[in-house]
Short mmCIF file of C-alpha atoms and ligand atoms in Angstrom, two decimals:
data_model
loop_
_atom_site.label_atom_id
_atom_site.label_comp_id
_atom_site.label_asym_id
_atom_site.label_seq_id
_atom_site.Cartn_x
_atom_site.Cartn_y
_atom_site.Cartn_z
CA MET Q 8 9.69 -25.71 16.07
CA THR Q 9 12.61 -23.14 15.91
CA ARG Q 10 13.67 -20.92 18.70
CA LEU Q 11 11.62 -18.12 17.03
CA THR Q 12 8.64 -19.96 16.62
CA LEU Q 13 8.86 -21.32 20.24
CA ARG Q 14 9.48 -17.76 21.66
CA ILE Q 15 6.29 -16.55 19.65
CA PHE Q 16 4.42 -19.49 20.62
CA LEU Q 17 5.11 -18.96 24.30
CA ALA Q 18 4.37 -15.20 24.05
CA PHE Q 19 0.97 -15.99 22.74
CA PHE Q 20 0.51 -18.52 24.96
CA TRP Q 21 1.43 -16.25 27.99
CA VAL Q 22 -1.16 -13.43 26.94
CA SER Q 23 -3.89 -16.05 26.06
CA VAL Q 24 -4.02 -17.57 29.36
CA PHE Q 25 -3.06 -14.33 31.50
CA PRO Q 26 -4.96 -11.23 30.45
CA ALA Q 27 -3.06 -8.25 30.26
CA ARG Q 28 -3.30 -6.04 33.31
CA ILE Q 29 -1.26 -2.64 32.48
CA PRO Q 30 -0.99 0.36 34.32
CA ALA Q 31 -2.33 3.91 32.95
CA ALA Q 32 -0.08 4.64 29.76
CA SER Q 33 1.61 8.34 29.65
CA ALA Q 34 1.09 10.15 26.55
CA ALA Q 35 4.60 9.33 25.35
CA ASP Q 36 4.16 5.74 25.42
CA ALA Q 37 0.33 5.62 24.67
CA VAL Q 38 -1.25 2.12 24.29
CA PHE Q 39 -3.68 1.43 21.09
CA LEU Q 40 -6.14 -1.34 21.46
CA ILE Q 41 -7.71 -2.63 18.33
CA ASN Q 42 -10.51 -4.97 18.16
CA GLY Q 43 -11.35 -7.24 15.23
CA THR Q 44 -10.63 -10.63 13.64
CA VAL Q 45 -7.07 -11.24 14.27
CA VAL Q 46 -5.32 -13.34 11.91
CA ALA Q 47 -2.56 -14.68 14.43
CA PRO Q 48 0.20 -17.09 12.86
CA ASP Q 49 -1.69 -20.22 14.36
CA ARG Q 50 -5.07 -19.27 14.29
CA VAL Q 51 -7.83 -16.93 13.70
CA ILE Q 52 -9.25 -15.07 16.81
CA PRO Q 53 -12.66 -13.78 16.41
CA ASN Q 54 -13.38 -10.47 17.97
CA GLY Q 55 -10.04 -10.37 19.19
CA TRP Q 56 -7.40 -7.63 20.63
CA LEU Q 57 -4.51 -6.08 19.77
CA ALA Q 58 -2.63 -4.03 22.24
CA ILE Q 59 0.23 -1.92 20.42
CA GLN Q 60 2.73 0.28 22.56
CA ASP Q 61 5.82 2.06 21.39
CA GLY Q 62 5.52 0.52 17.80
CA LYS Q 63 5.34 -3.19 18.85
CA ILE Q 64 2.55 -5.55 19.55
CA LEU Q 65 2.14 -5.66 23.34
CA SER Q 66 -0.15 -8.46 23.45
CA ILE Q 67 -3.28 -10.37 21.38
CA THR Q 68 -6.11 -11.64 23.28
CA ALA Q 69 -9.51 -12.86 22.88
CA ALA Q 70 -10.61 -11.20 25.75
CA ARG Q 71 -10.15 -7.35 26.04
CA PRO Q 72 -7.22 -6.23 28.03
CA ASP Q 73 -7.29 -4.08 31.02
CA ILE Q 74 -5.19 -1.12 30.04
CA ALA Q 75 -6.21 2.13 31.60
CA GLY Q 76 -6.04 5.18 29.33
CA ALA Q 77 -5.44 3.24 26.06
CA ARG Q 78 -7.04 4.62 22.70
CA THR Q 79 -9.81 2.16 21.67
CA LEU Q 80 -10.49 1.31 17.83
CA THR Q 81 -13.35 -1.24 17.68
CA THR Q 82 -14.12 -2.40 14.37
CA GLU Q 83 -15.86 -5.60 12.95
CA ASP Q 84 -12.68 -5.74 10.30
CA ILE Q 85 -10.12 -8.51 9.91
CA ILE Q 86 -6.57 -7.71 11.26
CA PHE Q 87 -3.79 -8.90 8.86
CA PRO Q 88 -0.16 -8.46 9.06
CA GLY Q 89 1.36 -5.78 6.68
CA PHE Q 90 2.51 -7.24 3.56
CA VAL Q 91 6.24 -7.78 3.01
CA ASP Q 92 6.92 -6.80 -0.86
CA LEU Q 93 10.52 -8.23 -1.85
CA HIS Q 94 9.92 -7.22 -5.68
CA ASN Q 95 8.86 -4.07 -6.87
CA HIS Q 96 10.04 -1.08 -8.67
CA PRO Q 97 8.01 1.41 -7.17
CA LEU Q 98 8.75 4.69 -8.41
CA TYR Q 99 6.84 3.64 -11.78
CA ALA Q 100 3.61 3.49 -9.79
CA VAL Q 101 3.18 7.35 -10.61
CA PHE Q 102 2.63 6.00 -14.49
CA PRO Q 103 -0.83 4.76 -15.88
CA ARG Q 104 -0.60 0.94 -17.10
CA TRP Q 105 1.71 0.16 -20.20
CA LYS Q 106 -0.29 -1.80 -22.85
CA ALA Q 107 2.51 -3.45 -24.37
CA PRO Q 108 2.07 -3.68 -28.41
CA ARG Q 109 2.79 -7.57 -28.26
CA ILE Q 110 3.96 -10.47 -26.28
CA PHE Q 111 7.67 -10.40 -25.74
CA ALA Q 112 9.90 -13.89 -25.35
CA ASN Q 113 12.07 -11.93 -22.84
CA ARG Q 114 12.70 -8.67 -20.75
CA TYR Q 115 15.41 -7.66 -23.07
CA GLN Q 116 13.01 -7.20 -25.87
CA TRP Q 117 10.37 -4.91 -24.27
CA ARG Q 118 13.42 -3.00 -22.54
CA GLY Q 119 14.74 -2.02 -26.25
CA GLU Q 120 11.04 -1.23 -27.39
CA PRO Q 121 10.86 2.42 -28.56
CA ALA Q 122 7.30 2.70 -27.38
CA TYR Q 123 8.35 1.91 -23.93
CA HIS Q 124 11.15 4.17 -23.73
CA GLN Q 125 8.76 6.97 -24.82
CA THR Q 126 5.96 6.45 -22.59
CA ILE Q 127 7.76 5.12 -19.37
CA GLN Q 128 11.72 4.89 -19.35
CA THR Q 129 12.59 8.39 -20.54
CA PRO Q 130 9.78 10.24 -18.66
CA GLU Q 131 10.36 8.16 -15.55
CA GLY Q 132 14.16 9.07 -15.37
CA GLU Q 133 13.46 12.75 -15.57
CA LEU Q 134 10.93 13.01 -13.26
CA VAL Q 135 13.12 10.90 -10.65
CA SER Q 136 15.73 13.83 -10.96
CA THR Q 137 12.96 16.57 -10.46
CA HIS Q 138 10.29 15.05 -8.27
CA PHE Q 139 12.01 12.15 -6.46
CA CYS Q 140 10.40 13.00 -2.86
CA ASP Q 141 6.87 13.49 -4.42
CA MET Q 142 7.03 10.25 -6.27
CA ASP Q 143 8.36 8.17 -3.23
CA THR Q 144 5.60 9.52 -1.22
CA TYR Q 145 2.72 9.04 -3.70
CA VAL Q 146 3.99 5.35 -4.55
CA GLU Q 147 4.31 4.81 -0.70
CA ILE Q 148 0.99 5.67 -0.07
CA LYS Q 149 -0.37 3.33 -2.90
CA ALA Q 150 1.33 0.40 -1.42
CA LEU Q 151 0.21 1.29 2.10
CA ALA Q 152 -3.41 1.65 0.74
CA GLY Q 153 -2.94 -1.96 -0.40
CA GLY Q 154 -1.92 -3.20 2.72
CA THR Q 155 2.09 -3.25 1.95
CA THR Q 156 4.20 -1.92 5.05
CA SER Q 157 7.90 -3.12 4.03
CA ILE Q 158 9.06 -2.76 0.36
CA LEU Q 159 12.06 -2.99 -1.62
CA GLY Q 160 13.19 -1.50 -5.00
CA ILE Q 161 13.05 2.34 -4.62
CA TYR Q 162 16.32 3.54 -6.27
CA GLN Q 163 18.21 6.87 -5.94
CA PRO Q 164 18.19 10.00 -8.71
CA ALA Q 165 21.40 9.52 -10.80
CA ASP Q 166 22.79 12.72 -9.88
CA THR Q 167 22.76 12.17 -6.28
CA PRO Q 168 25.20 9.79 -4.13
CA THR Q 169 22.73 8.02 -2.08
CA VAL Q 170 18.92 7.98 -1.78
CA PRO Q 171 17.50 11.24 -0.49
CA PRO Q 172 16.52 11.32 3.11
CA CYS Q 173 12.64 11.45 2.35
CA VAL Q 174 12.81 7.80 1.46
CA ALA Q 175 12.61 7.44 5.31
CA GLY Q 176 9.41 7.18 6.85
CA LEU Q 177 5.61 5.65 5.22
CA ALA Q 178 6.29 2.28 4.36
CA ARG Q 179 9.68 0.43 5.49
CA ASN Q 180 12.03 0.64 2.47
CA LEU Q 181 14.29 -2.55 3.18
CA ASP Q 182 16.89 -1.51 0.89
CA TRP Q 183 17.29 1.97 2.41
CA ALA Q 184 15.43 3.04 5.52
CA SER Q 185 13.66 0.08 7.30
CA GLY Q 186 13.85 1.49 10.91
CA PHE Q 187 15.52 -2.15 12.10
CA TYR Q 188 18.98 -0.69 12.25
CA GLY Q 189 18.87 2.72 13.38
CA ALA Q 190 17.00 5.79 12.01
CA GLY Q 191 17.94 7.37 8.74
CA VAL Q 192 18.98 6.17 5.25
CA GLY Q 193 22.01 3.40 4.33
CA ASN Q 194 22.05 0.88 7.29
CA GLU Q 195 20.39 -1.66 5.47
CA ARG Q 196 20.98 -5.63 4.73
CA LEU Q 197 19.17 -6.09 1.70
CA GLY Q 198 20.34 -5.42 -1.69
CA ASN Q 199 19.25 -5.51 -5.49
CA ILE Q 200 20.83 -6.91 -8.50
CA LEU Q 201 19.17 -6.05 -11.93
CA GLY Q 202 20.06 -8.91 -13.74
CA VAL Q 203 22.80 -11.58 -14.44
CA ARG Q 204 23.73 -9.94 -17.93
CA PRO Q 205 26.92 -8.00 -18.23
CA GLU Q 206 25.11 -4.73 -18.76
CA ASP Q 207 22.94 -5.06 -15.65
CA LEU Q 208 25.96 -6.82 -13.52
CA LYS Q 209 27.65 -3.25 -14.26
CA LEU Q 210 24.59 -1.53 -13.06
CA SER Q 211 24.45 -3.21 -9.77
CA ALA Q 212 28.53 -3.62 -9.47
CA VAL Q 213 28.33 -2.56 -5.62
CA ASP Q 214 25.60 -4.89 -4.35
CA VAL Q 215 27.31 -7.75 -6.82
CA GLU Q 216 30.70 -7.22 -4.62
CA ARG Q 217 28.76 -6.51 -1.43
CA HIS Q 218 26.79 -10.06 -2.14
CA ARG Q 219 30.08 -12.19 -2.94
CA ALA Q 220 31.53 -10.72 0.15
CA GLY Q 221 28.64 -11.90 2.41
CA GLY Q 222 27.59 -8.24 3.20
CA PHE Q 223 24.09 -8.97 2.61
CA ASP Q 224 21.28 -10.58 4.26
CA LEU Q 225 19.46 -11.13 1.12
CA VAL Q 226 19.71 -9.93 -2.60
CA ALA Q 227 17.12 -9.86 -5.06
CA VAL Q 228 17.93 -10.79 -8.52
CA HIS Q 229 15.92 -10.67 -11.60
CA VAL Q 230 16.86 -14.31 -13.33
CA ALA Q 231 15.37 -16.00 -16.54
CA GLU Q 232 12.48 -13.25 -16.87
CA GLY Q 233 10.60 -14.41 -20.10
CA GLN Q 234 9.32 -17.58 -21.98
CA ARG Q 235 9.91 -21.00 -20.98
CA THR Q 236 11.26 -21.56 -24.48
CA ASP Q 237 13.27 -18.58 -24.79
CA ALA Q 238 17.06 -19.41 -25.04
CA ALA Q 239 18.08 -16.31 -23.42
CA SER Q 240 15.88 -16.64 -20.39
CA GLN Q 241 16.95 -20.44 -20.12
CA GLY Q 242 20.71 -19.60 -19.82
CA GLU Q 243 20.58 -17.20 -17.09
CA PHE Q 244 19.86 -19.77 -14.41
CA SER Q 245 22.96 -21.38 -15.13
CA GLU Q 246 24.81 -17.78 -15.62
CA LEU Q 247 23.65 -16.96 -11.85
CA GLU Q 248 25.07 -20.18 -10.70
CA ALA Q 249 28.63 -19.50 -12.81
CA LEU Q 250 28.73 -15.98 -11.34
CA GLY Q 251 28.93 -17.39 -7.60
CA LEU Q 252 25.58 -15.62 -7.14
CA LEU Q 253 23.28 -18.60 -6.28
CA ASN Q 254 23.17 -19.05 -2.75
CA ALA Q 255 20.81 -19.05 0.60
CA LYS Q 256 21.15 -15.39 0.38
CA THR Q 257 19.78 -14.70 -3.00
CA VAL Q 258 16.07 -14.69 -3.98
CA VAL Q 259 15.50 -15.14 -7.63
CA ILE Q 260 12.82 -12.95 -9.34
CA HIS Q 261 10.49 -14.27 -12.02
CA GLY Q 262 12.32 -17.47 -13.36
CA GLY Q 263 10.05 -17.81 -16.17
CA GLY Q 264 12.64 -19.75 -18.04
CA LEU Q 265 13.28 -22.10 -15.25
CA VAL Q 266 12.83 -25.87 -15.68
CA GLU Q 267 12.31 -28.38 -12.92
CA GLU Q 268 15.92 -29.26 -12.63
CA ASP Q 269 16.54 -25.60 -12.15
CA PHE Q 270 14.30 -25.39 -9.10
CA ALA Q 271 15.94 -28.35 -7.71
CA LYS Q 272 19.12 -26.82 -7.87
CA LEU Q 273 17.75 -23.43 -6.43
CA ARG Q 274 16.29 -25.66 -3.64
CA ARG Q 275 19.44 -27.48 -3.05
CA ALA Q 276 21.37 -23.82 -2.77
CA GLU Q 277 18.62 -22.77 -0.09
CA ALA Q 278 17.75 -20.09 -2.56
CA ALA Q 279 14.19 -18.53 -2.64
CA PHE Q 280 11.80 -17.53 -5.20
CA ILE Q 281 9.48 -14.57 -6.03
CA TRP Q 282 6.52 -15.45 -8.41
CA SER Q 283 5.17 -12.22 -10.15
CA PRO Q 284 2.25 -13.65 -12.19
CA ARG Q 285 0.41 -10.50 -13.48
CA SER Q 286 3.49 -8.78 -15.26
CA ASN Q 287 4.72 -12.17 -16.58
CA PHE Q 288 1.25 -13.01 -18.33
CA GLU Q 289 1.00 -9.13 -19.60
CA LEU Q 290 4.49 -8.96 -21.13
CA TYR Q 291 4.87 -12.73 -21.94
CA GLY Q 292 1.70 -14.55 -22.40
CA GLN Q 293 2.94 -17.16 -19.49
CA THR Q 294 4.27 -17.34 -16.21
CA ALA Q 295 6.84 -19.33 -14.04
CA ASP Q 296 6.24 -23.16 -13.56
CA ILE Q 297 5.07 -22.68 -10.09
CA SER Q 298 3.77 -26.48 -10.04
CA ALA Q 299 7.60 -27.44 -10.54
CA ALA Q 300 8.60 -24.65 -7.65
CA VAL Q 301 6.16 -26.41 -5.40
CA ARG Q 302 7.43 -29.91 -6.16
CA GLN Q 303 10.40 -29.27 -5.48
CA ASN Q 304 9.57 -27.43 -2.21
CA VAL Q 305 10.91 -24.26 -3.02
CA THR Q 306 10.59 -21.32 -0.70
CA MET Q 307 8.41 -19.06 -2.63
CA ALA Q 308 7.02 -15.46 -2.09
CA LEU Q 309 4.57 -13.27 -3.97
CA ALA Q 310 5.44 -9.80 -5.23
CA PRO Q 311 3.82 -7.29 -7.56
CA ASP Q 312 6.81 -6.46 -9.76
CA TRP Q 313 5.66 -2.77 -10.89
CA SER Q 314 2.42 -1.31 -11.59
CA PRO Q 315 2.94 -0.62 -15.25
CA THR Q 316 2.28 -4.44 -16.14
CA GLY Q 317 2.05 -6.19 -12.84
CA SER Q 318 -0.69 -5.16 -10.25
CA THR Q 319 -0.95 -2.19 -8.44
CA ASN Q 320 0.01 -3.41 -5.03
CA MET Q 321 -0.05 -6.55 -3.15
CA LEU Q 322 -3.51 -6.99 -2.28
CA ALA Q 323 -4.66 -6.85 -6.34
CA GLU Q 324 -1.65 -9.36 -6.90
CA ILE Q 325 -3.17 -11.79 -4.42
CA ALA Q 326 -6.18 -11.57 -6.21
CA TYR Q 327 -4.44 -12.16 -9.47
CA ALA Q 328 -2.35 -15.02 -8.24
CA LYS Q 329 -5.49 -16.42 -6.93
CA SER Q 330 -7.20 -16.61 -10.17
CA VAL Q 331 -3.97 -17.95 -11.73
CA SER Q 332 -3.54 -20.60 -9.64
CA ASP Q 333 -7.13 -21.89 -9.72
CA ARG Q 334 -7.35 -21.54 -13.76
CA GLN Q 335 -3.77 -22.35 -14.89
CA PHE Q 336 -2.56 -24.82 -11.88
CA ALA Q 337 -5.53 -26.62 -10.69
CA GLY Q 338 -6.12 -24.54 -7.64
CA LEU Q 339 -2.53 -25.40 -6.34
CA LEU Q 340 -2.19 -22.35 -4.00
CA SER Q 341 -5.13 -21.71 -1.57
CA ALA Q 342 -5.64 -17.89 -0.37
CA LYS Q 343 -4.18 -18.63 2.75
CA GLN Q 344 -0.72 -20.00 1.06
CA LEU Q 345 -1.19 -16.64 -0.97
CA PHE Q 346 -1.31 -14.71 2.00
CA GLU Q 347 1.57 -16.34 3.74
CA MET Q 348 3.37 -15.83 0.48
CA ALA Q 349 2.69 -12.17 0.91
CA THR Q 350 3.30 -11.92 4.72
CA ILE Q 351 5.56 -14.54 6.83
CA VAL Q 352 7.27 -16.33 3.89
CA PRO Q 353 9.11 -13.18 2.28
CA ALA Q 354 9.61 -11.97 6.05
CA ARG Q 355 11.76 -15.24 6.79
CA ILE Q 356 13.34 -14.91 3.20
CA ALA Q 357 14.54 -11.43 4.27
CA ARG Q 358 15.54 -12.81 7.68
CA ILE Q 359 13.24 -10.12 9.37
CA ASP Q 360 10.47 -12.58 10.53
CA ASP Q 361 11.63 -11.58 14.13
CA LYS Q 362 10.48 -8.34 13.33
CA VAL Q 363 7.67 -8.44 10.88
CA GLY Q 364 5.54 -10.49 8.61
CA SER Q 365 2.93 -11.88 11.38
CA LEU Q 366 0.96 -10.63 14.20
CA ALA Q 367 2.83 -11.75 17.56
CA ALA Q 368 3.62 -9.91 20.68
CA GLY Q 369 6.98 -8.56 20.39
CA LEU Q 370 6.93 -7.82 16.89
CA ARG Q 371 6.84 -4.57 15.14
CA ALA Q 372 3.08 -3.34 14.75
CA ASP Q 373 2.81 -3.36 11.05
CA LEU Q 374 -0.66 -4.26 10.01
CA PHE Q 375 -3.98 -3.21 8.20
CA LEU Q 376 -7.50 -3.86 8.68
CA LEU Q 377 -9.82 -5.11 6.10
CA ARG Q 378 -13.68 -4.80 6.00
CA SER Q 379 -14.83 -8.01 4.76
CA ASP Q 380 -16.11 -11.49 5.55
CA VAL Q 381 -14.63 -12.15 8.98
CA ALA Q 382 -15.63 -15.90 8.89
CA ASN Q 383 -13.46 -16.38 5.95
CA PRO Q 384 -10.24 -14.12 6.17
CA PHE Q 385 -8.29 -15.43 3.56
CA ASP Q 386 -10.91 -15.98 0.76
CA ALA Q 387 -11.74 -12.42 1.92
CA LEU Q 388 -8.27 -11.10 1.57
CA ALA Q 389 -7.98 -12.72 -2.24
CA GLY Q 390 -11.30 -11.22 -3.34
CA ALA Q 391 -10.76 -7.76 -1.79
CA ALA Q 392 -11.32 -4.33 -3.57
CA PRO Q 393 -9.20 -1.45 -2.74
CA GLN Q 394 -11.52 0.38 -0.74
CA ASP Q 395 -11.85 -2.35 1.78
CA VAL Q 396 -8.71 -1.40 3.28
CA THR Q 397 -9.81 0.54 6.39
CA LEU Q 398 -6.57 1.17 8.36
CA THR Q 399 -2.66 0.85 7.51
CA MET Q 400 -0.26 1.02 10.47
CA VAL Q 401 3.68 0.86 10.26
CA ASP Q 402 5.44 0.70 13.66
CA GLY Q 403 2.29 1.35 15.38
CA LYS Q 404 1.72 4.44 13.48
CA PRO Q 405 -1.56 4.91 11.71
CA VAL Q 406 -0.63 6.09 8.53
CA TYR Q 407 -3.86 5.43 6.09
CA GLY Q 408 -7.53 4.74 6.18
CA ALA Q 409 -11.00 5.54 7.60
CA LEU Q 410 -11.13 8.91 8.75
CA GLY Q 411 -13.19 7.53 11.81
CA TYR Q 412 -10.28 5.22 12.42
CA LEU Q 413 -7.77 7.87 12.33
CA THR Q 414 -9.54 9.66 14.74
CA ALA Q 415 -9.97 7.20 17.13
CA LEU Q 416 -6.42 6.63 17.27
CA GLY Q 417 -5.65 10.18 17.81
CA VAL Q 418 -5.01 11.51 14.37
CA SER Q 419 -6.75 14.43 13.46
CA ASP Q 420 -4.35 16.43 10.88
CA VAL Q 421 -5.21 14.48 7.92
CA ASP Q 422 -5.26 14.85 3.99
CA GLY Q 423 -8.33 13.37 2.30
CA VAL Q 424 -8.13 10.91 -0.46
CA THR Q 425 -10.73 8.89 -2.74
CA MET Q 426 -10.07 5.41 -3.05
CA CYS Q 427 -12.46 4.04 -5.58
CA GLY Q 428 -15.26 6.14 -4.53
CA THR Q 429 -14.70 5.79 -0.95
CA ALA Q 430 -13.36 8.36 1.07
CA ARG Q 431 -10.37 7.63 2.91
CA ALA Q 432 -7.39 9.92 4.75
CA ILE Q 433 -3.74 10.01 5.24
CA ASN Q 434 -1.93 10.93 8.43
CA ARG Q 435 -0.10 14.13 7.52
CA ALA Q 436 2.45 13.72 10.38
CA ALA Q 437 3.39 10.59 8.31
CA LEU Q 438 4.15 12.28 5.42
CA PRO Q 439 8.00 13.06 4.68
CA ALA Q 440 7.49 15.97 1.93
CA GLY Q 441 4.46 17.88 2.73
CA GLY Q 442 0.74 17.44 2.21
CA PHE Q 443 -0.44 14.97 -0.33
CA THR Q 444 -2.50 17.25 -1.97
CA GLY Q 445 0.19 19.39 -3.08
CA VAL Q 446 2.30 15.87 -3.80
CA THR Q 447 -0.36 15.00 -5.95
CA THR Q 448 -0.63 18.51 -7.77
CA ARG Q 449 2.87 18.80 -8.45
CA LEU Q 450 3.18 14.95 -9.88
CA SER Q 451 0.17 15.45 -12.09
CA ASP Q 452 1.52 18.63 -13.45
CA ALA Q 453 4.94 17.22 -14.23
CA LEU Q 454 3.47 14.25 -15.99
CA THR Q 455 0.68 16.31 -17.81
CA ALA Q 456 3.70 18.28 -19.26
CA LYS Q 457 4.69 15.23 -20.70
CA ASN Q 458 1.28 14.40 -21.89
CA ILE Q 459 1.07 11.57 -19.36
CA ARG Q 460 -1.55 10.81 -16.75
CA LEU Q 461 -0.57 10.48 -13.28
CA ALA Q 462 -1.88 6.79 -12.24
CA GLY Q 463 -4.69 6.49 -9.74
CA LEU Q 464 -4.38 5.21 -6.22
CA ALA Q 465 -5.51 1.90 -7.21
CA GLU Q 466 -7.42 -0.13 -10.13
CA CYS Q 467 -11.05 0.25 -9.43
CA ALA Q 468 -13.80 -2.00 -10.30
CA GLU Q 469 -14.68 -0.22 -13.59
CA GLU Q 470 -11.10 -0.89 -14.85
CA THR Q 471 -11.44 -4.57 -15.67
CA ILE Q 472 -8.47 -6.60 -14.94
CA ALA Q 473 -8.04 -9.57 -17.54
CA LYS Q 474 -7.17 -12.72 -15.73
CA PRO Q 475 -5.85 -15.79 -17.50
ZN1 ZN W 527 11.24 -6.38 -11.59
#
């Protein structure tokens, strides 16, 4: 048992045995009490209680704690920790899905495809320079609506020296504004390296240098994104090693070309791995050999990659991954393992598991509620529909959810949205760039002028998601 695990265990033991008795809260440090089936690290607590104060989880108890003046939300929902998404290109989530004209052998092929440049790459670059804050708001709401509370991969417009301040707020941007290391932008310990080819290394030169100097807690690198038999993809793992970038603070993304020995080396280097099955199947017709990764005991997280060819958000990627695991890998990964690969595992990889990634006293109150079968929370998660998410909180602040839930938690100024036919609301005070209706209208107009439709907030049931 690590010291952290012990600390969490002791905290949990304490609150479980000795019910919280806390004096009346003042308005400034209001306590939220949320009731539901709590998915804690070591057990599931039916009809349990979460007390939240000052952005943190104060206690988790089976019995209702005695806290005078607390704002209370009682539900029949499941309470999960928020997802930690370590691989995404979130700004592309304003675009509809990209129907690739063919199956590719590697990422360099489709990145050179004219159809990709015309429909996504070029308009994306233009939109980032004119509508960055609207894009950032829209795509972070999409992530939050799917339970993601921490994300990586927003990048700044080319003509600004750093990412604009509007990136702070909504989800935690782990590479720009997590809120863990002070307010504002630019204090973070996570970075991105686009890839190991010279052109990608050049674009990521600052982060490559900082990573080599040990200046990051974690760097995510695209490696061997393509088919297993593709020579360009196969060579990239050795390239990563030769560059001196394979170490305990590296997480390898995709790894389609990795073979058993590569995963063994990855494990020996104490590096980690991120699996993004949907984008892999849509672009390459296959995905990484996760059975080899599991045999080699590689630490493996799950992430959606991006929405044009991957999942809209982590919730949808879990459903897809479960199907791939069942049908292509003989049930290799359970729904519970996939839940962990989306929460505590990436939190550990990013060295933020003392802050987020699980529900335990003392950790940040980053969580979401799911209206589903409380008797089988992990299966419910893997089978969830977008409209099943009833509340998402970041740092103890309700951001998105059912109107009645937000109202119960004291949020009255909201923008209404429709999630697959179900009414949901967004807390306007959490929006960094004005109301959500205006954000949507401006983005929709800018895209329409380019003959592109603004992507919806999620893929709904009528949009059939083909799973291999
Ligand atoms: Zn990627």
